Amino acid sequence: MISPVLILLSGFLCHVANAGRTCPQPEELPFAEVVPFKTFYLPGEQIVYSCKPGYVSRGGMRRFTCPLSGMWPINTLKCTPRVCPFAGILEHGSVRYTTFEYPNTISFTCNPGFYLNGTNSAKCTEEGKWSPELPVCVPMSCPPPPTPKFATLRVYKPSAGNNSLYRDTAVFECLPHRAMFGNDTITCTEHGNWTELPECREVKCPFPSRPDNGFVNYPAKQVLLYKDKATYGCHDTYALDGPEEVECTKLGTWSAQPSCKASCKLSVRKATVLYQGARVKLQEQFKNGMMHGDRVSFFCKNKEKKCSYTEETQCVDGTIEIPKCFKEHSSLAFWKTDAWDVKPCSEDLQTQN
Ligand SMILES: *[C@@H]1O[C@H](CO)[C@@H](O)[C@H](O)[C@H]1NC(C)=O
Ligand SMILES: *[C@@H]1O[C@H](CO)[C@@H](O)[C@H](O)[C@H]1NC(C)=O
Ligand SMILES: *[C@@H]1O[C@H](CO)[C@@H](O)[C@H](O)[C@H]1NC(C)=O
Ligand SMILES: *[C@@H]1O[C@H](CO)[C@@H](O)[C@H](O)[C@H]1NC(C)=O
């Protein structure tokens, strides 16, 4: 027998199963979306989980049906960001990035002397591609350099078509008799221009004046210019103090101003001296006097130690000072030994005979 109460009860339970066992709003997963998305689903209704654009999962989407139990099955879907191709290296530049995943942006800078051909940042798109395309660093280039007045390009080789690249150099040369001011070498800078150009200027030198007791020769021209030369000489017993040849410098002056200096008459009649490292007889070597600038060393005696040492002196414009320690004996004092015949005080100082 079935009690009417039981019938009533089972009828109630049946109603609950049909109307009450719905599935709840499905769990939200990171980077995934549910279609259709509702607050409840009747048993038998289907939903599809899939990753949002820019994200992927192993195995693709998941499809679920709301079961009679009203409980969604456990969902293991895991969506991860798409990864764009490696972009961590930029030749002649650098890349700032955290990861190469969607939806990150990376940025670029070029080293000095290079500029970006492209944009300074790129985004990893939903499709896993860089947008816009990755840039490259290209070297700055300089147009052909202008040639300064009175100059020629001595060294120049464009390395990028008609242009030069960063750090390329060119070298100028002035036309004859023009002097260069500034650096003869220019360099293509990181700004795409050249370093400062040199200047080639005409430089005049005054006519050199004749030295006393001598002469000077120079080109028979109306003006003497940079790099022109003059040569000097002296009469007879005079010696040139300075170089024989001088040159007109870029400052408009001569490289030197030689003069003629008188030779020295010797007051000593007889002596052996050191001249250019050798022992010579003064009266023979310098029969016609000593020339300006000549140096000799006289021998002197150290009476206590009974040895000899030398002292140097020089002919300066007609004057020579004989060392005070030097003693010239009278030709009658034949018993006296000359200093140059006495053994040297120090072996070290003795020069070859
Ligand atoms: C810059 O990039 C574009 C596109 O890649 C290319 O056509 C162009 O020649 C490049 N320019 C230089 C100066 O490298
Ligand atoms: C270089 O310059 C010349 C003359 O201006 C021109 O005819 C030529 O096309 C240029 N070459 C390049 C590679 O730019
Ligand atoms: C000239 O320039 C070159 C290259 O730019 C540099 O190396 C050199 O030191 C400069 N010379 C002088 C005298 O300034
Ligand atoms: C080259 O360009 C830079 C930047 O524009 C500027 O500062 C510099 O003065 C220029 N140099 C020369 C020699 O013109």
CSV table of C-alpha atoms and ligand atoms in Angstrom, one decimal:
chain,number,residue,atom,x,y,z
A,1,MET,CA,0.0,0.0,0.0
A,2,ILE,CA,1.3,3.4,-0.8
A,3,SER,CA,0.4,6.1,1.5
A,4,PRO,CA,-1.0,9.3,0.0
A,5,VAL,CA,1.6,11.2,2.0
A,6,LEU,CA,4.4,9.3,0.3
A,7,ILE,CA,3.0,10.0,-3.1
A,8,LEU,CA,2.7,13.6,-2.2
A,9,LEU,CA,6.3,13.6,-0.9
A,10,SER,CA,7.8,11.9,-4.0
A,11,GLY,CA,5.9,14.3,-6.2
A,12,PHE,CA,7.5,17.2,-4.4
A,13,LEU,CA,11.0,15.6,-4.7
A,14,CYS,CA,10.5,15.2,-8.4
A,15,HIS,CA,9.6,18.8,-8.8
A,16,VAL,CA,12.8,19.8,-6.9
A,17,ALA,CA,15.0,17.7,-9.2
A,18,ASN,CA,13.5,19.2,-12.3
A,19,ALA,CA,13.3,22.8,-11.3
A,20,GLY,CA,16.0,23.2,-8.5
A,21,ARG,CA,19.1,21.2,-9.7
A,22,THR,CA,20.6,23.9,-11.9
A,23,CYS,CA,24.3,24.5,-12.4
A,24,PRO,CA,25.6,27.8,-10.9
A,25,GLN,CA,27.5,30.5,-12.7
A,26,PRO,CA,30.7,28.8,-13.9
A,27,GLU,CA,34.0,29.5,-12.2
A,28,GLU,CA,36.0,32.2,-13.8
A,29,LEU,CA,39.5,31.2,-14.9
A,30,PRO,CA,42.3,33.6,-15.5
A,31,PHE,CA,42.6,34.7,-19.2
A,32,ALA,CA,39.7,32.5,-20.1
A,33,GLU,CA,36.1,33.2,-21.1
A,34,VAL,CA,32.9,31.2,-20.9
A,35,VAL,CA,30.2,31.1,-23.6
A,36,PRO,CA,27.4,31.4,-22.9
A,37,PHE,CA,28.0,33.1,-19.6
A,38,LYS,CA,24.9,33.1,-17.3
A,39,THR,CA,24.1,33.0,-13.6
A,40,PHE,CA,22.6,29.5,-13.9
A,41,TYR,CA,22.2,26.7,-16.3
A,42,LEU,CA,19.7,23.9,-16.6
A,43,PRO,CA,21.0,20.4,-16.7
A,44,GLY,CA,21.9,19.5,-20.3
A,45,GLU,CA,22.9,23.0,-21.1
A,46,GLN,CA,26.5,23.4,-22.6
A,47,ILE,CA,29.2,25.9,-22.0
A,48,VAL,CA,32.5,26.3,-23.7
A,49,TYR,CA,35.6,27.6,-22.0
A,50,SER,CA,38.3,29.1,-24.2
A,51,CYS,CA,41.3,31.3,-23.8
A,52,LYS,CA,41.0,35.0,-24.3
A,53,PRO,CA,42.7,36.4,-27.4
A,54,GLY,CA,46.5,36.5,-26.8
A,55,TYR,CA,46.3,33.4,-24.5
A,56,VAL,CA,46.6,29.7,-25.3
A,57,SER,CA,46.1,26.4,-23.5
A,58,ARG,CA,47.3,23.0,-24.1
A,59,GLY,CA,44.4,21.0,-25.6
A,60,GLY,CA,42.5,24.0,-26.7
A,61,MET,CA,38.9,24.7,-25.5
A,62,ARG,CA,36.9,22.8,-23.0
A,63,ARG,CA,33.2,21.9,-23.4
A,64,PHE,CA,31.0,21.1,-20.4
A,65,THR,CA,27.4,20.0,-20.0
A,66,CYS,CA,25.5,20.9,-16.9
A,67,PRO,CA,24.9,17.5,-15.2
A,68,LEU,CA,21.8,16.5,-13.3
A,69,SER,CA,23.8,16.8,-10.1
A,70,GLY,CA,24.0,20.6,-10.8
A,71,MET,CA,27.7,20.6,-10.2
A,72,TRP,CA,30.1,21.6,-13.0
A,73,PRO,CA,33.0,19.1,-13.5
A,74,ILE,CA,36.5,20.2,-12.4
A,75,ASN,CA,38.0,22.4,-15.0
A,76,THR,CA,41.7,22.0,-15.6
A,77,LEU,CA,42.0,24.6,-18.4
A,78,LYS,CA,45.0,26.8,-18.0
A,79,CYS,CA,45.5,29.8,-20.3
A,80,THR,CA,49.0,31.2,-20.7
A,81,PRO,CA,50.1,34.3,-22.6
A,82,ARG,CA,51.3,33.8,-26.2
A,83,VAL,CA,55.1,34.4,-26.5
A,84,CYS,CA,56.5,36.5,-29.2
A,85,PRO,CA,59.8,35.6,-30.9
A,86,PHE,CA,62.9,36.4,-28.9
A,87,ALA,CA,63.8,40.1,-29.4
A,88,GLY,CA,66.4,40.6,-26.7
A,89,ILE,CA,69.2,41.6,-29.0
A,90,LEU,CA,69.4,44.7,-31.1
A,91,GLU,CA,72.7,45.2,-33.0
A,92,HIS,CA,74.3,48.5,-32.2
A,93,GLY,CA,71.7,49.2,-29.6
A,94,SER,CA,69.8,47.7,-26.6
A,95,VAL,CA,66.3,46.4,-25.8
A,96,ARG,CA,64.4,47.1,-22.6
A,97,TYR,CA,62.0,44.3,-21.7
A,98,THR,CA,60.6,42.2,-18.9
A,99,THR,CA,59.2,39.2,-21.0
A,100,PHE,CA,58.4,38.7,-24.6
A,101,GLU,CA,54.8,37.7,-23.7
A,102,TYR,CA,51.5,39.1,-24.8
A,103,PRO,CA,50.6,41.9,-24.0
A,104,ASN,CA,54.0,43.3,-23.1
A,105,THR,CA,55.8,46.2,-24.8
A,106,ILE,CA,59.5,46.3,-25.3
A,107,SER,CA,61.5,49.4,-26.1
A,108,PHE,CA,64.7,50.1,-28.1
A,109,THR,CA,67.5,52.5,-28.1
A,110,CYS,CA,70.5,52.7,-30.4
A,111,ASN,CA,74.1,53.3,-29.4
A,112,PRO,CA,75.7,56.7,-30.1
A,113,GLY,CA,76.3,57.1,-33.8
A,114,PHE,CA,73.3,54.9,-34.7
A,115,TYR,CA,69.7,55.8,-35.1
A,116,LEU,CA,66.5,53.7,-35.1
A,117,ASN,CA,65.0,52.8,-38.4
A,118,GLY,CA,61.6,51.9,-37.1
A,119,THR,CA,59.7,52.7,-33.9
A,120,ASN,CA,61.3,52.9,-30.4
A,121,SER,CA,58.9,50.3,-29.0
A,122,ALA,CA,57.0,47.2,-30.1
A,123,LYS,CA,54.1,45.3,-28.6
A,124,CYS,CA,53.6,41.5,-28.5
A,125,THR,CA,50.2,41.1,-30.2
A,126,GLU,CA,47.4,38.6,-29.6
A,127,GLU,CA,48.8,36.7,-32.6
A,128,GLY,CA,52.2,36.4,-30.9
A,129,LYS,CA,53.8,38.8,-33.4
A,130,TRP,CA,55.7,42.0,-32.8
A,131,SER,CA,53.9,45.1,-33.9
A,132,PRO,CA,55.2,47.2,-35.5
A,133,GLU,CA,58.0,45.2,-36.8
A,134,LEU,CA,61.3,45.3,-34.9
A,135,PRO,CA,63.5,48.2,-35.8
A,136,VAL,CA,67.2,48.2,-36.7
A,137,CYS,CA,70.0,50.5,-35.7
A,138,VAL,CA,71.6,52.0,-38.7
A,139,PRO,CA,74.8,54.1,-38.5
A,140,MET,CA,74.5,57.9,-38.9
A,141,SER,CA,75.8,59.0,-42.2
A,142,CYS,CA,77.4,62.2,-43.2
A,143,PRO,CA,77.0,63.8,-46.6
A,144,PRO,CA,80.2,64.4,-48.6
A,145,PRO,CA,82.2,67.0,-46.7
A,146,PRO,CA,82.6,70.5,-48.2
A,147,THR,CA,86.2,71.3,-49.2
A,148,PRO,CA,87.5,74.5,-47.5
A,149,LYS,CA,88.9,77.2,-49.7
A,150,PHE,CA,92.5,76.6,-50.8
A,151,ALA,CA,92.3,73.0,-49.7
A,152,THR,CA,92.1,69.6,-51.3
A,153,LEU,CA,90.7,66.3,-50.0
A,154,ARG,CA,93.8,64.1,-49.6
A,155,VAL,CA,92.0,61.1,-48.1
A,156,TYR,CA,88.3,60.5,-48.6
A,157,LYS,CA,86.4,57.3,-49.3
A,158,PRO,CA,82.6,57.4,-49.0
A,159,SER,CA,81.6,54.1,-47.4
A,160,ALA,CA,77.8,54.3,-47.8
A,161,GLY,CA,77.0,55.2,-51.4
A,162,ASN,CA,78.0,58.8,-51.7
A,163,ASN,CA,78.0,59.2,-47.9
A,164,SER,CA,80.3,58.5,-45.1
A,165,LEU,CA,79.4,56.5,-41.9
A,166,TYR,CA,79.8,57.5,-38.3
A,167,ARG,CA,83.5,57.6,-37.3
A,168,ASP,CA,84.7,57.7,-40.9
A,169,THR,CA,87.4,60.3,-41.5
A,170,ALA,CA,88.6,62.6,-44.3
A,171,VAL,CA,91.9,64.4,-44.5
A,172,PHE,CA,92.5,67.7,-46.1
A,173,GLU,CA,95.7,69.2,-47.5
A,174,CYS,CA,96.3,72.9,-48.2
A,175,LEU,CA,97.3,74.1,-51.6
A,176,PRO,CA,101.0,75.0,-51.8
A,177,HIS,CA,102.0,78.0,-49.7
A,178,ARG,CA,98.8,77.9,-47.7
A,179,ALA,CA,99.0,77.1,-44.0
A,180,MET,CA,96.5,74.9,-42.3
A,181,PHE,CA,94.8,76.1,-39.2
A,182,GLY,CA,92.8,73.5,-37.3
A,183,ASN,CA,92.9,69.7,-37.7
A,184,ASP,CA,93.6,68.3,-41.1
A,185,THR,CA,91.4,65.3,-40.2
A,186,ILE,CA,87.6,65.6,-39.9
A,187,THR,CA,85.4,62.8,-38.5
A,188,CYS,CA,81.7,61.9,-39.2
A,189,THR,CA,80.0,62.5,-35.9
A,190,GLU,CA,77.2,60.8,-34.2
A,191,HIS,CA,75.0,63.7,-35.2
A,192,GLY,CA,75.5,63.0,-38.9
A,193,ASN,CA,77.7,66.1,-39.5
A,194,TRP,CA,81.4,66.5,-39.7
A,195,THR,CA,83.7,67.9,-37.1
A,196,GLU,CA,85.0,71.4,-37.7
A,197,LEU,CA,86.7,71.9,-41.0
A,198,PRO,CA,90.3,73.3,-41.0
A,199,GLU,CA,91.2,76.5,-42.7
A,200,CYS,CA,93.9,77.1,-45.3
A,201,ARG,CA,95.2,80.6,-45.2
A,202,GLU,CA,97.8,82.5,-47.2
A,203,VAL,CA,100.6,83.4,-44.8
A,204,LYS,CA,103.3,85.9,-45.7
A,205,CYS,CA,106.7,86.3,-44.1
A,206,PRO,CA,108.7,89.5,-44.2
A,207,PHE,CA,111.9,89.5,-46.2
A,208,PRO,CA,114.7,88.2,-44.0
A,209,SER,CA,117.3,90.7,-43.1
A,210,ARG,CA,121.0,90.2,-43.8
A,211,PRO,CA,123.0,89.3,-40.8
A,212,ASP,CA,126.0,91.4,-39.8
A,213,ASN,CA,129.1,89.8,-41.3
A,214,GLY,CA,127.1,87.4,-43.4
A,215,PHE,CA,124.5,87.0,-46.1
A,216,VAL,CA,121.1,85.5,-46.7
A,217,ASN,CA,119.5,84.1,-49.8
A,218,TYR,CA,115.8,83.7,-50.5
A,219,PRO,CA,113.6,83.2,-53.6
A,220,ALA,CA,113.4,86.2,-55.9
A,221,LYS,CA,109.6,86.8,-55.4
A,222,GLN,CA,107.4,89.7,-54.6
A,223,VAL,CA,106.2,88.1,-51.4
A,224,LEU,CA,107.6,85.3,-49.4
A,225,LEU,CA,105.0,82.8,-48.3
A,226,TYR,CA,104.5,79.9,-45.9
A,227,LYS,CA,107.1,77.1,-46.5
A,228,ASP,CA,109.4,79.4,-48.4
A,229,LYS,CA,113.0,79.0,-47.4
A,230,ALA,CA,116.0,81.2,-46.8
A,231,THR,CA,119.6,80.2,-46.4
A,232,TYR,CA,122.2,82.0,-44.3
A,233,GLY,CA,126.0,82.1,-44.5
A,234,CYS,CA,128.8,84.1,-42.8
A,235,HIS,CA,131.9,85.8,-44.1
A,236,ASP,CA,135.4,84.4,-43.5
A,237,THR,CA,136.1,84.1,-39.8
A,238,TYR,CA,132.5,84.3,-38.7
A,239,ALA,CA,130.4,81.3,-37.8
A,240,LEU,CA,126.7,80.9,-38.2
A,241,ASP,CA,124.7,80.8,-34.9
A,242,GLY,CA,121.6,79.0,-35.9
A,243,PRO,CA,120.5,76.7,-38.8
A,244,GLU,CA,121.7,77.3,-42.3
A,245,GLU,CA,118.2,77.1,-43.6
A,246,VAL,CA,115.1,78.7,-42.2
A,247,GLU,CA,111.5,78.4,-43.2
A,248,CYS,CA,108.5,80.7,-43.3
A,249,THR,CA,106.2,79.3,-40.6
A,250,LYS,CA,102.4,79.5,-40.4
A,251,LEU,CA,102.7,82.3,-37.9
A,252,GLY,CA,104.2,84.5,-40.6
A,253,THR,CA,107.7,84.4,-39.0
A,254,TRP,CA,110.9,82.6,-39.8
A,255,SER,CA,111.7,79.4,-38.1
A,256,ALA,CA,114.9,81.0,-36.8
A,257,GLN,CA,117.0,84.1,-37.1
A,258,PRO,CA,120.6,83.0,-37.5
A,259,SER,CA,123.4,85.5,-36.9
A,260,CYS,CA,127.1,85.6,-37.6
A,261,LYS,CA,129.4,85.4,-34.6
A,262,ALA,CA,133.0,86.3,-34.5
A,263,SER,CA,135.8,83.7,-34.1
A,264,CYS,CA,138.1,83.9,-31.0
A,265,LYS,CA,141.8,84.8,-31.1
A,266,LEU,CA,143.8,82.7,-28.7
A,267,SER,CA,145.9,84.2,-26.0
A,268,VAL,CA,147.5,80.9,-25.2
A,269,ARG,CA,150.5,80.1,-27.4
A,270,LYS,CA,151.0,76.4,-26.7
A,271,ALA,CA,148.7,73.9,-25.1
A,272,THR,CA,147.4,70.4,-25.6
A,273,VAL,CA,143.6,70.3,-25.1
A,274,LEU,CA,140.7,68.0,-25.6
A,275,TYR,CA,138.7,68.8,-28.6
A,276,GLN,CA,135.7,66.7,-29.7
A,277,GLY,CA,137.1,63.9,-27.4
A,278,ALA,CA,140.6,63.9,-28.8
A,279,ARG,CA,143.8,65.4,-27.7
A,280,VAL,CA,144.9,68.1,-30.1
A,281,LYS,CA,147.6,70.8,-30.1
A,282,LEU,CA,145.7,74.1,-29.6
A,283,GLN,CA,148.1,76.1,-31.7
A,284,GLU,CA,147.8,73.7,-34.7
A,285,GLN,CA,144.1,72.9,-34.5
A,286,PHE,CA,143.1,76.6,-34.2
A,287,LYS,CA,145.7,78.3,-36.2
A,288,ASN,CA,143.1,80.7,-37.6
A,289,GLY,CA,141.4,81.1,-34.2
A,290,MET,CA,138.4,79.3,-32.8
A,291,MET,CA,135.0,79.5,-34.4
A,292,HIS,CA,132.1,80.7,-32.4
A,293,GLY,CA,130.6,77.8,-30.5
A,294,ASP,CA,133.8,75.7,-30.5
A,295,ARG,CA,134.4,74.0,-27.2
A,296,VAL,CA,137.8,72.7,-25.8
A,297,SER,CA,138.9,71.3,-22.4
A,298,PHE,CA,142.1,72.6,-20.9
A,299,PHE,CA,144.3,70.4,-18.7
A,300,CYS,CA,145.0,71.7,-15.1
A,301,LYS,CA,147.1,70.3,-12.3
A,302,ASN,CA,146.0,69.2,-8.9
A,303,LYS,CA,149.2,70.0,-7.0
A,304,GLU,CA,148.4,68.0,-3.9
A,305,LYS,CA,147.5,64.8,-5.6
A,306,LYS,CA,149.9,65.3,-8.5
A,307,CYS,CA,147.4,64.5,-11.1
A,308,SER,CA,145.5,66.4,-13.9
A,309,TYR,CA,141.9,67.2,-14.6
A,310,THR,CA,140.2,69.1,-17.3
A,311,GLU,CA,138.0,72.2,-17.5
A,312,GLU,CA,135.9,73.1,-20.5
A,313,THR,CA,135.5,76.5,-22.1
A,314,GLN,CA,133.8,77.8,-25.2
A,315,CYS,CA,134.3,80.5,-27.9
A,316,VAL,CA,131.3,82.8,-27.7
A,317,ASP,CA,131.2,85.6,-30.3
A,318,GLY,CA,134.8,86.4,-30.3
A,319,THR,CA,135.5,85.8,-26.6
A,320,ILE,CA,137.0,82.7,-24.9
A,321,GLU,CA,137.8,82.6,-21.2
A,322,ILE,CA,140.8,80.5,-20.5
A,323,PRO,CA,140.2,78.4,-17.3
A,324,LYS,CA,142.0,80.1,-14.4
A,325,CYS,CA,143.5,76.8,-13.3
A,326,PHE,CA,145.4,76.5,-16.6
A,327,LYS,CA,149.0,77.6,-16.4
A,328,GLU,CA,151.1,78.2,-19.4
A,329,HIS,CA,154.8,77.8,-18.7
A,330,SER,CA,157.4,80.0,-20.2
A,331,SER,CA,159.2,78.2,-22.9
A,332,LEU,CA,162.4,78.7,-20.8
A,333,ALA,CA,161.0,76.8,-17.9
A,334,PHE,CA,161.9,73.5,-19.5
A,335,TRP,CA,162.1,71.6,-16.2
A,336,LYS,CA,158.4,72.0,-15.5
A,337,THR,CA,155.9,69.3,-16.6
A,338,ASP,CA,152.9,70.4,-18.5
A,339,ALA,CA,149.5,69.5,-17.0
A,340,TRP,CA,148.6,67.4,-20.1
A,341,ASP,CA,151.6,65.2,-19.4
A,342,VAL,CA,150.5,64.4,-15.8
A,343,LYS,CA,148.4,61.3,-15.1
A,344,PRO,CA,144.7,62.0,-14.8
A,345,CYS,CA,143.2,62.3,-11.3
A,346,SER,CA,140.4,60.0,-12.2
A,347,GLU,CA,140.7,57.1,-14.6
A,348,ASP,CA,137.0,57.5,-15.3
A,349,LEU,CA,137.4,61.0,-16.7
A,350,GLN,CA,140.3,60.0,-19.0
A,351,THR,CA,139.4,60.1,-22.6
A,352,GLN,CA,141.0,58.1,-25.3
A,353,ASN,CA,144.3,59.6,-26.5
B,1,LIG,C1,64.6,51.5,-43.0
B,1,LIG,O1,63.8,50.4,-43.0
B,1,LIG,C2,63.0,50.3,-44.2
B,1,LIG,C3,62.0,49.2,-44.0
B,1,LIG,O2,62.6,48.1,-43.5
B,1,LIG,C4,63.8,50.1,-45.4
B,1,LIG,O3,63.1,50.1,-46.5
B,1,LIG,C5,64.8,51.3,-45.4
B,1,LIG,O4,65.7,51.1,-46.5
B,1,LIG,C6,65.6,51.4,-44.1
B,1,LIG,N1,66.4,52.6,-44.2
B,1,LIG,C7,67.6,52.6,-43.8
B,1,LIG,C8,68.3,54.0,-43.9
B,1,LIG,O5,68.2,51.6,-43.5
B,2,LIG,C1,76.0,59.7,-55.9
B,2,LIG,O1,76.0,61.0,-56.5
B,2,LIG,C2,75.9,61.0,-57.9
B,2,LIG,C3,76.0,62.4,-58.3
B,2,LIG,O2,75.3,63.3,-57.5
B,2,LIG,C4,74.5,60.3,-58.3
B,2,LIG,O3,74.4,60.3,-59.7
B,2,LIG,C5,74.5,58.9,-57.8
B,2,LIG,O4,73.3,58.3,-58.0
B,2,LIG,C6,74.8,58.9,-56.2
B,2,LIG,N1,74.9,57.5,-55.8
B,2,LIG,C7,74.3,57.0,-54.8
B,2,LIG,C8,74.6,55.6,-54.4
B,2,LIG,O5,73.6,57.7,-54.1
B,3,LIG,C1,92.7,65.6,-35.2
B,3,LIG,O1,91.6,64.8,-35.2
B,3,LIG,C2,91.8,63.5,-35.0
B,3,LIG,C3,90.6,62.7,-35.2
B,3,LIG,O2,89.5,63.5,-35.1
B,3,LIG,C4,92.4,63.3,-33.6
B,3,LIG,O3,92.6,61.9,-33.4
B,3,LIG,C5,93.6,64.1,-33.5
B,3,LIG,O4,94.1,64.0,-32.1
B,3,LIG,C6,93.4,65.5,-33.8
B,3,LIG,N1,94.7,66.2,-33.9
B,3,LIG,C7,94.9,67.3,-33.3
B,3,LIG,C8,96.2,67.9,-33.4
B,3,LIG,O5,94.0,67.9,-32.6
B,4,LIG,C1,76.7,68.9,-35.5
B,4,LIG,O1,75.4,68.8,-35.1
B,4,LIG,C2,75.2,68.9,-33.7
B,4,LIG,C3,73.8,68.6,-33.3
B,4,LIG,O2,72.9,69.1,-34.2
B,4,LIG,C4,75.6,70.3,-33.3
B,4,LIG,O3,75.5,70.5,-31.9
B,4,LIG,C5,77.1,70.6,-33.6
B,4,LIG,O4,77.4,71.9,-33.4
B,4,LIG,C6,77.3,70.3,-35.1
B,4,LIG,N1,78.7,70.3,-35.4
B,4,LIG,C7,79.2,71.0,-36.3
B,4,LIG,C8,80.7,71.0,-36.5
B,4,LIG,O5,78.6,71.7,-37.1
